[in-house]
Amino acid sequence: MKVLTVFGTRPEAIKMAPVVKRLNRYSDRIRSVVCVTAQHRKMLDQVLSLFDIRPEYDLNIMRERQTLAEITAHALTGLDVVLRREEPDWVLTQGDTTSSMVASLAAFYHRVKIAHIEAGLRTWNKFQPFPEEINRKIADALCDLHFAPTETARANLFCEGIDEAKIVVTGNTVIDALLDVADRDYDWNAGPLAAIPRDKRLILVTAHRRENFGEPLRRICAALMTIAMSFRDIHLVYPVHLNPNVKHFVEGRLSNVPNISLLDPIEYLPFVHLMKASFLVLTDSGGLQEEAPGLGKPVLVLREVTERPECVEAGTVKIVGTDSQQIVRETARLLEDSAEYRRMARAINPYGDGQASRRIVDCLLTIRDKNHLESLDSHHSPSVI
Ligand code: UD1
Ligand code: UDP
């Protein structure tokens, strides 16, 4: 069986790394080929080197300030050539980025079977997140096998009329990656965190979503400034995304504040150690909503809705939106009210047990005849958790 794994951005790379590693364990039965679109360059390469992944194909499509149409067009024509040459049995794609949507489309054009990892997450709002909600729906519409991370995601797919036999609940592969990296040693004083004080409560911040560009990001920055000024015993650490719409905007507003450190994107190993050392997390990222609760860190989500409701329902993640006063109020409450902090800071993990990639690869191995996907019976699937 030949499996072509396609990804292009930092979060996909982190979530695909354990799957690629697992596929490689079965080199006698699976020929694994990796193609990166390189929709991200530096932020992708950081992950490839950490997990020692050497892609067979690198489409190198990233351009400064690339538009969504440019990413789509360049990735699609690049993948067209790769698919023609490789003729895989399966294309594996992950998540909701434009690279994942395009990988599904390219595979469909070649009539190659598609398995979508992290299928079924929904906000049911076309523009939140933008363009990810629709990217994920397109990938789900095109794919033959849905690896849903949770029962909620499975139910969403079922509601949309997807055949239950083609949905396998696996957990999220991000937990596989997190557990792998969290156990590795890291010397805090040697790398990008060396200047971060350890004697203060650290607030980890990330924000990069397209729907937050402009006014919402201005309100987020204003809130961070107020928090930094109001609480001198805390230190904000914000690794800033390389998108110029984020980088220039944030650096223009938050540079040179003594208790705010703006960093370049940091490698996953130091980032996980930074998460572990943090008091709380403010973010609009998808992946952090999955990782931080597993480490017992409360998360305030700088968005209006989330496609990851599990930890909100469990009470360890709270949606606070992008209103400055609301962000300041909710952050202050966690800093000042230890009972409220303890209530949110429970380690919970609805996103898996670190075995998602094993379940995914086991499932692919059970599908002997690529033309008879119907043989996949969810009741006998080895991969339901
Ligand atoms: C993309 C994904 C988003 C995901 C995010 C994770 C789409 C449409 N968006 O958003 O779903 O949450 O990645 O980070 O798929 N850049 C660099 N170097 C890099 C990476 C980015 O310089 O390593 C700059 C470039 O100027 C690039 C810009 O960032 O044009 C935007 O990158 P792009 O992939 O279009 O969107 P993201 O905002 O990164
Ligand atoms: N991350 C990282 N370095 C950073 C910021 C984030 O390694 O400087 C990791 C983080 O732990 C998570 C992933 O990158 O696994 C999230 O990526 P991002 O925020 O770019 O995308 P999203 O999750 O919003 O799709």
PDB file of C-alpha atoms in Angstrom, residues 6-290:
ATOM      1  CA  VAL A   6       0.481  15.870   2.587  1.00  0.00           C
ATOM      2  CA  PHE A   7       0.816  18.883   4.876  1.00  0.00           C
ATOM      3  CA  GLY A   8       2.034  22.454   4.699  1.00  0.00           C
ATOM      4  CA  THR A   9       1.827  24.483   7.911  1.00  0.00           C
ATOM      5  CA  ARG A  10       3.200  24.295  11.456  1.00  0.00           C
ATOM      6  CA  PRO A  11       0.123  22.819  13.150  1.00  0.00           C
ATOM      7  CA  GLU A  12      -0.370  20.176  10.459  1.00  0.00           C
ATOM      8  CA  ALA A  13       3.292  19.193  10.713  1.00  0.00           C
ATOM      9  CA  ILE A  14       3.067  18.788  14.501  1.00  0.00           C
ATOM     10  CA  LYS A  15      -0.093  16.706  14.185  1.00  0.00           C
ATOM     11  CA  MET A  16       1.190  14.637  11.245  1.00  0.00           C
ATOM     12  CA  ALA A  17       4.641  13.918  12.689  1.00  0.00           C
ATOM     13  CA  PRO A  18       3.480  11.025  14.923  1.00  0.00           C
ATOM     14  CA  VAL A  19       1.534   9.558  11.989  1.00  0.00           C
ATOM     15  CA  VAL A  20       4.556   9.666   9.670  1.00  0.00           C
ATOM     16  CA  LYS A  21       6.665   8.078  12.400  1.00  0.00           C
ATOM     17  CA  ARG A  22       4.089   5.319  12.817  1.00  0.00           C
ATOM     18  CA  LEU A  23       3.776   4.695   9.059  1.00  0.00           C
ATOM     19  CA  ASN A  24       7.549   4.264   8.898  1.00  0.00           C
ATOM     20  CA  ARG A  25       7.337   1.385  11.397  1.00  0.00           C
ATOM     21  CA  TYR A  26       5.460  -0.634   8.784  1.00  0.00           C
ATOM     22  CA  SER A  27       7.856  -0.144   5.893  1.00  0.00           C
ATOM     23  CA  ASP A  28       7.395  -3.830   4.973  1.00  0.00           C
ATOM     24  CA  ARG A  29       3.677  -3.230   4.301  1.00  0.00           C
ATOM     25  CA  ILE A  30       3.332   0.492   3.630  1.00  0.00           C
ATOM     26  CA  ARG A  31       5.355   2.651   1.265  1.00  0.00           C
ATOM     27  CA  SER A  32       5.139   6.056   2.948  1.00  0.00           C
ATOM     28  CA  VAL A  33       5.768   9.164   0.838  1.00  0.00           C
ATOM     29  CA  VAL A  34       5.668  12.642   2.376  1.00  0.00           C
ATOM     30  CA  CYS A  35       4.897  15.789   0.391  1.00  0.00           C
ATOM     31  CA  VAL A  36       4.999  19.214   2.024  1.00  0.00           C
ATOM     32  CA  THR A  37       3.408  22.141   0.247  1.00  0.00           C
ATOM     33  CA  ALA A  38       5.516  24.441   2.465  1.00  0.00           C
ATOM     34  CA  GLN A  39       2.617  26.867   2.756  1.00  0.00           C
ATOM     35  CA  HIS A  40       4.739  27.839   5.767  1.00  0.00           C
ATOM     36  CA  ARG A  41       8.500  27.808   5.370  1.00  0.00           C
ATOM     37  CA  LYS A  42      10.374  28.614   8.566  1.00  0.00           C
ATOM     38  CA  MET A  43       7.571  27.515  10.877  1.00  0.00           C
ATOM     39  CA  LEU A  44       7.262  24.220   8.985  1.00  0.00           C
ATOM     40  CA  ASP A  45      10.996  23.567   8.871  1.00  0.00           C
ATOM     41  CA  GLN A  46      11.230  23.973  12.663  1.00  0.00           C
ATOM     42  CA  VAL A  47       8.876  20.999  13.039  1.00  0.00           C
ATOM     43  CA  LEU A  48      10.442  18.866  10.298  1.00  0.00           C
ATOM     44  CA  SER A  49      13.822  19.129  11.961  1.00  0.00           C
ATOM     45  CA  LEU A  50      12.516  18.397  15.486  1.00  0.00           C
ATOM     46  CA  PHE A  51      10.790  15.206  14.319  1.00  0.00           C
ATOM     47  CA  ASP A  52      13.466  14.359  11.763  1.00  0.00           C
ATOM     48  CA  ILE A  53      11.070  14.190   8.805  1.00  0.00           C
ATOM     49  CA  ARG A  54      12.659  14.425   5.359  1.00  0.00           C
ATOM     50  CA  PRO A  55       9.906  14.875   2.786  1.00  0.00           C
ATOM     51  CA  GLU A  56      10.244  13.228  -0.611  1.00  0.00           C
ATOM     52  CA  TYR A  57       8.536  16.287  -2.156  1.00  0.00           C
ATOM     53  CA  ASP A  58       8.716  19.942  -1.154  1.00  0.00           C
ATOM     54  CA  LEU A  59       6.517  22.228  -3.270  1.00  0.00           C
ATOM     55  CA  ASN A  60       8.018  25.314  -1.599  1.00  0.00           C
ATOM     56  CA  ILE A  61       4.968  27.476  -2.355  1.00  0.00           C
ATOM     57  CA  MET A  62       5.292  30.067   0.424  1.00  0.00           C
ATOM     58  CA  ARG A  63       5.460  33.666  -0.714  1.00  0.00           C
ATOM     59  CA  GLU A  64       5.487  36.766   1.444  1.00  0.00           C
ATOM     60  CA  ARG A  65       1.865  37.884   2.071  1.00  0.00           C
ATOM     61  CA  GLN A  66       0.464  35.135  -0.147  1.00  0.00           C
ATOM     62  CA  THR A  67      -3.278  35.254  -0.828  1.00  0.00           C
ATOM     63  CA  LEU A  68      -5.611  32.333  -0.227  1.00  0.00           C
ATOM     64  CA  ALA A  69      -6.089  31.951  -3.997  1.00  0.00           C
ATOM     65  CA  GLU A  70      -2.317  31.824  -4.552  1.00  0.00           C
ATOM     66  CA  ILE A  71      -1.848  29.117  -1.925  1.00  0.00           C
ATOM     67  CA  THR A  72      -4.704  27.126  -3.450  1.00  0.00           C
ATOM     68  CA  ALA A  73      -3.489  27.470  -7.042  1.00  0.00           C
ATOM     69  CA  HIS A  74       0.195  26.732  -6.359  1.00  0.00           C
ATOM     70  CA  ALA A  75      -0.464  23.801  -4.056  1.00  0.00           C
ATOM     71  CA  LEU A  76      -3.039  22.298  -6.424  1.00  0.00           C
ATOM     72  CA  THR A  77      -0.819  22.376  -9.505  1.00  0.00           C
ATOM     73  CA  GLY A  78       2.173  21.125  -7.496  1.00  0.00           C
ATOM     74  CA  LEU A  79       0.217  18.223  -6.017  1.00  0.00           C
ATOM     75  CA  ASP A  80      -1.175  17.362  -9.432  1.00  0.00           C
ATOM     76  CA  VAL A  81       2.347  16.507 -10.602  1.00  0.00           C
ATOM     77  CA  VAL A  82       3.175  14.536  -7.440  1.00  0.00           C
ATOM     78  CA  LEU A  83      -0.029  12.503  -7.635  1.00  0.00           C
ATOM     79  CA  ARG A  84       0.531  11.712 -11.315  1.00  0.00           C
ATOM     80  CA  ARG A  85       4.018  10.489 -10.545  1.00  0.00           C
ATOM     81  CA  GLU A  86       3.331   8.563  -7.337  1.00  0.00           C
ATOM     82  CA  GLU A  87      -0.156   7.117  -7.985  1.00  0.00           C
ATOM     83  CA  PRO A  88      -0.697   6.409  -4.258  1.00  0.00           C
ATOM     84  CA  ASP A  89      -3.467   4.217  -2.859  1.00  0.00           C
ATOM     85  CA  TRP A  90      -4.253   6.770  -0.168  1.00  0.00           C
ATOM     86  CA  VAL A  91      -3.697  10.465   0.439  1.00  0.00           C
ATOM     87  CA  LEU A  92      -3.562  11.404   4.100  1.00  0.00           C
ATOM     88  CA  THR A  93      -4.486  14.960   4.980  1.00  0.00           C
ATOM     89  CA  GLN A  94      -4.950  16.707   8.342  1.00  0.00           C
ATOM     90  CA  GLY A  95      -7.047  19.553   9.682  1.00  0.00           C
ATOM     91  CA  ASP A  96      -8.439  22.706   8.144  1.00  0.00           C
ATOM     92  CA  THR A  97      -5.707  24.665   6.418  1.00  0.00           C
ATOM     93  CA  THR A  98      -5.729  25.522   2.732  1.00  0.00           C
ATOM     94  CA  SER A  99      -3.024  22.875   2.220  1.00  0.00           C
ATOM     95  CA  SER A 100      -5.279  20.191   3.686  1.00  0.00           C
ATOM     96  CA  MET A 101      -8.289  21.275   1.649  1.00  0.00           C
ATOM     97  CA  VAL A 102      -6.207  21.345  -1.551  1.00  0.00           C
ATOM     98  CA  ALA A 103      -4.628  17.952  -0.846  1.00  0.00           C
ATOM     99  CA  SER A 104      -8.128  16.466  -0.702  1.00  0.00           C
ATOM    100  CA  LEU A 105      -9.167  18.210  -3.905  1.00  0.00           C
ATOM    101  CA  ALA A 106      -6.050  17.109  -5.788  1.00  0.00           C
ATOM    102  CA  ALA A 107      -6.512  13.510  -4.630  1.00  0.00           C
ATOM    103  CA  PHE A 108     -10.171  13.599  -5.672  1.00  0.00           C
ATOM    104  CA  TYR A 109      -9.198  14.775  -9.163  1.00  0.00           C
ATOM    105  CA  HIS A 110      -6.909  11.743  -9.384  1.00  0.00           C
ATOM    106  CA  ARG A 111      -9.590   9.424  -7.939  1.00  0.00           C
ATOM    107  CA  VAL A 112      -7.234   8.512  -5.117  1.00  0.00           C
ATOM    108  CA  LYS A 113      -8.762   7.551  -1.775  1.00  0.00           C
ATOM    109  CA  ILE A 114      -8.497  10.203   0.913  1.00  0.00           C
ATOM    110  CA  ALA A 115      -8.284   9.833   4.674  1.00  0.00           C
ATOM    111  CA  HIS A 116      -8.867  13.034   6.650  1.00  0.00           C
ATOM    112  CA  ILE A 117      -7.307  13.292  10.094  1.00  0.00           C
ATOM    113  CA  GLU A 118      -9.114  15.620  12.544  1.00  0.00           C
ATOM    114  CA  ALA A 119     -12.341  15.361  10.587  1.00  0.00           C
ATOM    115  CA  GLY A 120     -15.702  16.657  11.755  1.00  0.00           C
ATOM    116  CA  LEU A 121     -14.884  19.781  13.826  1.00  0.00           C
ATOM    117  CA  ARG A 122     -17.497  22.474  13.202  1.00  0.00           C
ATOM    118  CA  THR A 123     -18.590  25.891  14.381  1.00  0.00           C
ATOM    119  CA  TRP A 124     -21.365  25.912  11.750  1.00  0.00           C
ATOM    120  CA  ASN A 125     -20.323  29.508  11.006  1.00  0.00           C
ATOM    121  CA  LYS A 126     -18.908  30.000   7.513  1.00  0.00           C
ATOM    122  CA  PHE A 127     -16.550  32.827   8.547  1.00  0.00           C
ATOM    123  CA  GLN A 128     -15.416  31.610  11.977  1.00  0.00           C
ATOM    124  CA  PRO A 129     -12.722  30.489  11.666  1.00  0.00           C
ATOM    125  CA  PHE A 130     -12.044  31.862   8.201  1.00  0.00           C
ATOM    126  CA  PRO A 131     -11.313  30.141   5.877  1.00  0.00           C
ATOM    127  CA  GLU A 132     -10.786  27.025   8.023  1.00  0.00           C
ATOM    128  CA  GLU A 133     -14.441  26.113   8.667  1.00  0.00           C
ATOM    129  CA  ILE A 134     -15.077  25.692   4.945  1.00  0.00           C
ATOM    130  CA  ASN A 135     -11.642  24.164   4.257  1.00  0.00           C
ATOM    131  CA  ARG A 136     -12.485  21.413   6.730  1.00  0.00           C
ATOM    132  CA  LYS A 137     -15.968  20.895   5.305  1.00  0.00           C
ATOM    133  CA  ILE A 138     -14.540  20.531   1.791  1.00  0.00           C
ATOM    134  CA  ALA A 139     -11.969  18.003   2.981  1.00  0.00           C
ATOM    135  CA  ASP A 140     -14.726  16.086   4.784  1.00  0.00           C
ATOM    136  CA  ALA A 141     -16.973  16.177   1.709  1.00  0.00           C
ATOM    137  CA  LEU A 142     -14.227  14.700  -0.454  1.00  0.00           C
ATOM    138  CA  CYS A 143     -12.699  12.094   1.817  1.00  0.00           C
ATOM    139  CA  ASP A 144     -13.397   8.367   2.019  1.00  0.00           C
ATOM    140  CA  LEU A 145     -12.332   7.812   5.591  1.00  0.00           C
ATOM    141  CA  HIS A 146     -12.849  10.262   8.454  1.00  0.00           C
ATOM    142  CA  PHE A 147     -10.544  10.073  11.453  1.00  0.00           C
ATOM    143  CA  ALA A 148     -12.597  12.048  13.962  1.00  0.00           C
ATOM    144  CA  PRO A 149     -10.731  13.080  17.127  1.00  0.00           C
ATOM    145  CA  THR A 150     -13.761  12.974  19.450  1.00  0.00           C
ATOM    146  CA  GLU A 151     -17.318  11.689  19.700  1.00  0.00           C
ATOM    147  CA  THR A 152     -18.534  15.266  19.142  1.00  0.00           C
ATOM    148  CA  ALA A 153     -16.719  15.388  15.803  1.00  0.00           C
ATOM    149  CA  ARG A 154     -18.141  11.976  14.901  1.00  0.00           C
ATOM    150  CA  ALA A 155     -21.661  13.186  15.690  1.00  0.00           C
ATOM    151  CA  ASN A 156     -21.154  16.282  13.502  1.00  0.00           C
ATOM    152  CA  LEU A 157     -20.193  14.101  10.549  1.00  0.00           C
ATOM    153  CA  PHE A 158     -23.088  11.754  11.190  1.00  0.00           C
ATOM    154  CA  CYS A 159     -25.470  14.763  11.197  1.00  0.00           C
ATOM    155  CA  GLU A 160     -24.154  15.703   7.760  1.00  0.00           C
ATOM    156  CA  GLY A 161     -25.102  12.287   6.430  1.00  0.00           C
ATOM    157  CA  ILE A 162     -21.638  10.714   6.390  1.00  0.00           C
ATOM    158  CA  ASP A 163     -21.815   6.917   6.452  1.00  0.00           C
ATOM    159  CA  GLU A 164     -21.039   5.847  10.023  1.00  0.00           C
ATOM    160  CA  ALA A 165     -18.883   2.992   8.760  1.00  0.00           C
ATOM    161  CA  LYS A 166     -16.446   5.536   7.334  1.00  0.00           C
ATOM    162  CA  ILE A 167     -15.951   7.432  10.599  1.00  0.00           C
ATOM    163  CA  VAL A 168     -13.354   6.233  13.084  1.00  0.00           C
ATOM    164  CA  VAL A 169     -12.864   8.011  16.412  1.00  0.00           C
ATOM    165  CA  THR A 170      -9.150   8.057  17.145  1.00  0.00           C
ATOM    166  CA  GLY A 171      -8.299  10.885  19.534  1.00  0.00           C
ATOM    167  CA  ASN A 172      -6.204  13.783  18.264  1.00  0.00           C
ATOM    168  CA  THR A 173      -2.651  13.127  17.094  1.00  0.00           C
ATOM    169  CA  VAL A 174      -1.601  16.419  18.733  1.00  0.00           C
ATOM    170  CA  ILE A 175      -1.667  14.569  22.054  1.00  0.00           C
ATOM    171  CA  ASP A 176       0.710  11.930  20.621  1.00  0.00           C
ATOM    172  CA  ALA A 177       3.107  14.734  19.655  1.00  0.00           C
ATOM    173  CA  LEU A 178       2.671  16.571  22.952  1.00  0.00           C
ATOM    174  CA  LEU A 179       3.375  13.507  25.091  1.00  0.00           C
ATOM    175  CA  ASP A 180       6.434  12.679  23.002  1.00  0.00           C
ATOM    176  CA  VAL A 181       7.913  16.170  23.311  1.00  0.00           C
ATOM    177  CA  ALA A 182       6.843  16.972  26.888  1.00  0.00           C
ATOM    178  CA  ASP A 183       8.969  14.057  28.088  1.00  0.00           C
ATOM    179  CA  ARG A 184      12.129  15.265  26.362  1.00  0.00           C
ATOM    180  CA  ASP A 185      14.732  17.197  28.339  1.00  0.00           C
ATOM    181  CA  TYR A 186      15.032  20.890  27.664  1.00  0.00           C
ATOM    182  CA  ASP A 187      17.564  23.418  28.944  1.00  0.00           C
ATOM    183  CA  TRP A 188      15.527  26.581  29.574  1.00  0.00           C
ATOM    184  CA  ASN A 189      18.673  28.726  29.883  1.00  0.00           C
ATOM    185  CA  ALA A 190      20.201  27.726  26.556  1.00  0.00           C
ATOM    186  CA  GLY A 191      17.548  28.648  23.980  1.00  0.00           C
ATOM    187  CA  PRO A 192      14.905  31.255  23.120  1.00  0.00           C
ATOM    188  CA  LEU A 193      13.470  31.240  26.653  1.00  0.00           C
ATOM    189  CA  ALA A 194      16.720  32.222  28.372  1.00  0.00           C
ATOM    190  CA  ALA A 195      15.566  35.801  29.006  1.00  0.00           C
ATOM    191  CA  ILE A 196      12.127  34.826  30.365  1.00  0.00           C
ATOM    192  CA  PRO A 197      11.957  35.268  34.160  1.00  0.00           C
ATOM    193  CA  ARG A 198      11.013  32.121  36.081  1.00  0.00           C
ATOM    194  CA  ASP A 199      10.089  33.913  39.311  1.00  0.00           C
ATOM    195  CA  LYS A 200       6.943  35.533  37.858  1.00  0.00           C
ATOM    196  CA  ARG A 201       3.632  34.028  36.814  1.00  0.00           C
ATOM    197  CA  LEU A 202       3.886  33.564  33.051  1.00  0.00           C
ATOM    198  CA  ILE A 203       0.985  34.244  30.713  1.00  0.00           C
ATOM    199  CA  LEU A 204       1.480  32.598  27.329  1.00  0.00           C
ATOM    200  CA  VAL A 205      -0.175  34.442  24.440  1.00  0.00           C
ATOM    201  CA  THR A 206      -0.632  33.516  20.790  1.00  0.00           C
ATOM    202  CA  ALA A 207      -2.969  35.180  18.270  1.00  0.00           C
ATOM    203  CA  HIS A 208      -2.860  34.935  14.517  1.00  0.00           C
ATOM    204  CA  ARG A 209      -6.310  34.169  13.083  1.00  0.00           C
ATOM    205  CA  ARG A 210      -7.416  35.945   9.932  1.00  0.00           C
ATOM    206  CA  GLU A 211     -10.815  36.868  11.424  1.00  0.00           C
ATOM    207  CA  ASN A 212      -8.914  38.721  14.189  1.00  0.00           C
ATOM    208  CA  PHE A 213      -6.796  40.868  11.832  1.00  0.00           C
ATOM    209  CA  GLY A 214      -7.246  44.633  12.280  1.00  0.00           C
ATOM    210  CA  GLU A 215      -9.642  45.867  14.952  1.00  0.00           C
ATOM    211  CA  PRO A 216      -9.974  42.616  16.993  1.00  0.00           C
ATOM    212  CA  LEU A 217      -6.173  42.262  17.157  1.00  0.00           C
ATOM    213  CA  ARG A 218      -5.941  45.929  18.202  1.00  0.00           C
ATOM    214  CA  ARG A 219      -8.339  45.209  21.076  1.00  0.00           C
ATOM    215  CA  ILE A 220      -6.344  42.105  22.042  1.00  0.00           C
ATOM    216  CA  CYS A 221      -3.105  44.144  22.120  1.00  0.00           C
ATOM    217  CA  ALA A 222      -4.803  46.870  24.182  1.00  0.00           C
ATOM    218  CA  ALA A 223      -5.928  44.237  26.691  1.00  0.00           C
ATOM    219  CA  LEU A 224      -2.425  42.741  26.907  1.00  0.00           C
ATOM    220  CA  MET A 225      -0.989  46.195  27.580  1.00  0.00           C
ATOM    221  CA  THR A 226      -3.529  46.820  30.378  1.00  0.00           C
ATOM    222  CA  ILE A 227      -2.797  43.424  31.928  1.00  0.00           C
ATOM    223  CA  ALA A 228       0.959  44.057  31.787  1.00  0.00           C
ATOM    224  CA  MET A 229       0.540  47.496  33.421  1.00  0.00           C
ATOM    225  CA  SER A 230      -1.900  46.311  36.104  1.00  0.00           C
ATOM    226  CA  PHE A 231      -0.059  43.219  37.307  1.00  0.00           C
ATOM    227  CA  ARG A 232       3.645  43.780  37.862  1.00  0.00           C
ATOM    228  CA  ASP A 233       4.160  40.265  39.258  1.00  0.00           C
ATOM    229  CA  ILE A 234       3.312  38.648  35.931  1.00  0.00           C
ATOM    230  CA  HIS A 235       5.202  38.328  32.651  1.00  0.00           C
ATOM    231  CA  LEU A 236       3.527  37.957  29.260  1.00  0.00           C
ATOM    232  CA  VAL A 237       5.284  35.797  26.669  1.00  0.00           C
ATOM    233  CA  TYR A 238       3.986  36.165  23.111  1.00  0.00           C
ATOM    234  CA  PRO A 239       5.724  34.167  20.344  1.00  0.00           C
ATOM    235  CA  VAL A 240       4.495  36.201  17.388  1.00  0.00           C
ATOM    236  CA  HIS A 241       3.327  34.498  14.199  1.00  0.00           C
ATOM    237  CA  LEU A 242       5.360  35.446  11.089  1.00  0.00           C
ATOM    238  CA  ASN A 243       2.339  36.587   9.101  1.00  0.00           C
ATOM    239  CA  PRO A 244       3.125  40.295   8.469  1.00  0.00           C
ATOM    240  CA  ASN A 245      -0.504  41.165   9.300  1.00  0.00           C
ATOM    241  CA  VAL A 246       0.272  39.902  12.789  1.00  0.00           C
ATOM    242  CA  LYS A 247       3.996  40.491  13.247  1.00  0.00           C
ATOM    243  CA  HIS A 248       4.154  44.165  12.238  1.00  0.00           C
ATOM    244  CA  PHE A 249       0.881  44.954  13.975  1.00  0.00           C
ATOM    245  CA  VAL A 250       1.809  43.365  17.297  1.00  0.00           C
ATOM    246  CA  GLU A 251       5.417  44.587  17.323  1.00  0.00           C
ATOM    247  CA  GLY A 252       4.149  48.100  16.588  1.00  0.00           C
ATOM    248  CA  ARG A 253       2.002  48.026  19.726  1.00  0.00           C
ATOM    249  CA  LEU A 254       3.696  45.850  22.336  1.00  0.00           C
ATOM    250  CA  SER A 255       7.454  46.249  21.854  1.00  0.00           C
ATOM    251  CA  ASN A 256       9.527  47.660  24.708  1.00  0.00           C
ATOM    252  CA  VAL A 257       7.083  46.858  27.513  1.00  0.00           C
ATOM    253  CA  PRO A 258       9.235  45.542  30.393  1.00  0.00           C
ATOM    254  CA  ASN A 259       6.970  42.623  31.335  1.00  0.00           C
ATOM    255  CA  ILE A 260       6.017  41.589  27.793  1.00  0.00           C
ATOM    256  CA  SER A 261       8.414  39.413  25.758  1.00  0.00           C
ATOM    257  CA  LEU A 262       7.660  39.284  22.042  1.00  0.00           C
ATOM    258  CA  LEU A 263       9.506  36.302  20.552  1.00  0.00           C
ATOM    259  CA  ASP A 264       9.876  34.879  17.078  1.00  0.00           C
ATOM    260  CA  PRO A 265       7.943  31.617  16.617  1.00  0.00           C
ATOM    261  CA  ILE A 266       9.684  29.113  18.819  1.00  0.00           C
ATOM    262  CA  GLU A 267      10.363  25.480  18.146  1.00  0.00           C
ATOM    263  CA  TYR A 268       7.862  22.976  19.456  1.00  0.00           C
ATOM    264  CA  LEU A 269      10.203  21.604  22.152  1.00  0.00           C
ATOM    265  CA  PRO A 270      10.772  24.955  23.938  1.00  0.00           C
ATOM    266  CA  PHE A 271       7.161  25.902  23.251  1.00  0.00           C
ATOM    267  CA  VAL A 272       5.842  22.852  25.106  1.00  0.00           C
ATOM    268  CA  HIS A 273       8.165  23.606  28.023  1.00  0.00           C
ATOM    269  CA  LEU A 274       6.928  27.201  27.997  1.00  0.00           C
ATOM    270  CA  MET A 275       3.348  25.934  28.133  1.00  0.00           C
ATOM    271  CA  LYS A 276       4.241  23.689  31.075  1.00  0.00           C
ATOM    272  CA  ALA A 277       5.786  26.644  32.930  1.00  0.00           C
ATOM    273  CA  SER A 278       2.883  29.022  32.236  1.00  0.00           C
ATOM    274  CA  PHE A 279       0.200  30.060  34.698  1.00  0.00           C
ATOM    275  CA  LEU A 280      -2.431  30.475  31.991  1.00  0.00           C
ATOM    276  CA  VAL A 281      -2.830  30.751  28.222  1.00  0.00           C
ATOM    277  CA  LEU A 282      -4.534  33.435  26.117  1.00  0.00           C
ATOM    278  CA  THR A 283      -4.923  32.305  22.523  1.00  0.00           C
ATOM    279  CA  ASP A 284      -6.938  32.162  19.329  1.00  0.00           C
ATOM    280  CA  SER A 285      -5.062  29.038  18.183  1.00  0.00           C
ATOM    281  CA  GLY A 286      -6.842  25.754  17.648  1.00  0.00           C
ATOM    282  CA  GLY A 287      -3.989  23.496  18.739  1.00  0.00           C
ATOM    283  CA  LEU A 288      -3.401  25.256  22.053  1.00  0.00           C
ATOM    284  CA  GLN A 289      -7.027  24.649  23.060  1.00  0.00           C
ATOM    285  CA  GLU A 290      -6.243  20.957  22.744  1.00  0.00           C
TER     286      GLU A 290
END
